[in-house]
Short mmCIF file of C-alpha atoms in Angstrom, two decimals:
data_model
loop_
_atom_site.label_atom_id
_atom_site.label_comp_id
_atom_site.label_asym_id
_atom_site.label_seq_id
_atom_site.Cartn_x
_atom_site.Cartn_y
_atom_site.Cartn_z
CA UNK A 1 -256.62 123.77 119.00
CA UNK A 2 -254.40 120.71 119.20
CA UNK A 3 -253.96 118.20 122.01
CA UNK A 4 -250.71 117.92 123.95
CA UNK A 5 -249.55 116.20 127.14
CA UNK A 6 -248.54 118.37 130.10
CA UNK A 7 -247.39 117.81 133.65
CA UNK A 8 -250.33 118.81 135.88
CA UNK A 9 -249.36 120.76 138.99
CA UNK A 10 -252.34 121.34 141.33
CA UNK A 11 -251.74 124.00 143.99
CA UNK A 12 -253.35 126.46 146.36
CA UNK A 13 -252.91 130.18 145.59
CA UNK A 14 -252.67 133.03 148.10
CA UNK A 15 -255.74 134.69 146.56
CA UNK A 16 -257.61 131.42 146.85
CA UNK A 17 -256.72 131.15 150.54
CA UNK A 18 -258.23 134.58 151.21
CA UNK A 19 -261.40 133.69 149.31
CA UNK A 20 -261.97 130.58 151.46
CA UNK A 21 -262.77 132.95 154.33
CA UNK A 22 -265.22 134.88 152.15
CA UNK A 23 -266.97 131.87 150.64
CA UNK A 24 -266.41 129.28 147.96
CA UNK A 25 -269.62 130.24 146.17
CA UNK A 26 -268.32 133.74 145.34
CA UNK A 27 -267.49 134.67 141.75
CA UNK A 28 -263.89 135.52 142.70
CA UNK A 29 -263.26 132.04 144.13
CA UNK A 30 -264.91 130.33 141.16
CA UNK A 31 -262.78 132.36 138.73
CA UNK A 32 -259.59 131.46 140.61
CA UNK A 33 -260.36 127.73 140.68
CA UNK A 34 -261.33 127.56 137.00
CA UNK A 35 -258.20 129.26 135.61
CA UNK A 36 -255.03 127.42 134.64
CA UNK A 37 -251.60 128.98 134.26
CA UNK A 38 -249.50 127.97 131.27
CA UNK A 39 -246.27 129.07 129.56
CA UNK A 40 -246.75 131.44 126.60
CA UNK A 41 -244.88 129.11 124.22
CA UNK A 42 -247.20 126.22 125.15
CA UNK A 43 -250.24 128.42 124.54
CA UNK A 44 -248.93 129.36 121.10
CA UNK A 45 -248.17 125.73 120.27
CA UNK A 46 -251.75 124.61 120.94
CA UNK A 47 -253.29 127.75 119.44
CA UNK A 48 -254.95 129.37 122.46
CA UNK A 49 -254.83 132.87 123.95
CA UNK A 50 -255.41 134.36 127.39
CA UNK A 51 -259.02 133.84 128.39
CA UNK A 52 -259.66 130.96 125.99
CA UNK A 53 -261.31 127.89 127.50
CA UNK A 54 -259.54 124.53 127.29
CA UNK A 55 -260.57 121.02 128.24
CA UNK A 56 -258.03 119.24 130.45
CA UNK A 57 -258.27 115.45 130.51
CA UNK A 58 -256.58 112.91 132.79
CA UNK A 59 -257.11 109.20 133.28
CA UNK A 60 -259.55 110.10 136.08
CA UNK A 61 -261.75 112.71 134.42
CA UNK A 62 -261.89 116.04 132.65
CA UNK A 63 -262.58 119.68 133.46
CA UNK A 64 -262.72 122.99 131.62
CA UNK A 65 -260.46 125.92 132.53
CA UNK A 66 -259.74 129.40 131.27
CA UNK A 67 -256.11 129.99 130.23
CA UNK A 68 -253.76 132.63 131.52
CA UNK A 69 -250.15 133.16 130.50
CA UNK A 70 -247.78 132.79 133.42
CA UNK A 71 -244.11 132.43 134.29
CA UNK A 72 -244.27 128.66 134.67
CA UNK A 73 -242.00 125.99 133.19
CA UNK A 74 -242.81 125.00 129.63
CA UNK A 75 -244.61 121.66 129.52
CA UNK A 76 -246.31 122.18 132.87
CA UNK A 77 -249.73 123.61 133.76
CA UNK A 78 -250.70 124.95 137.16
CA UNK A 79 -254.30 124.62 138.34
CA UNK A 80 -255.62 125.82 141.72
CA UNK A 81 -257.31 123.27 143.94
CA UNK A 82 -261.10 123.36 143.61
CA UNK A 83 -264.04 121.40 142.22
CA UNK A 84 -262.70 121.28 138.63
CA UNK A 85 -259.27 120.07 139.77
CA UNK A 86 -260.88 117.36 141.90
CA UNK A 87 -262.42 115.96 138.71
CA UNK A 88 -258.88 115.41 137.37
CA UNK A 89 -257.43 113.50 140.31
CA UNK A 90 -258.27 109.99 141.50
#
């Protein structure tokens, strides 16, 4: 797996909003907040597949996420707000 720079786009998902009412300690919420969405071409370029774990680093910290292919712009990754994302932002 090779390193590459991406534009990080933190966001809140609809599924995540529903899970807040159920509890942030639930498996569903944890799975949502530890999964990043990335363009298929970017996944191929760095040699990862759906479900693979990747380490995302910023100047503020690092966190591990599972990958999922999504219809997002190439060069950008989307990560739901949550404890891992907080480790990436200052």
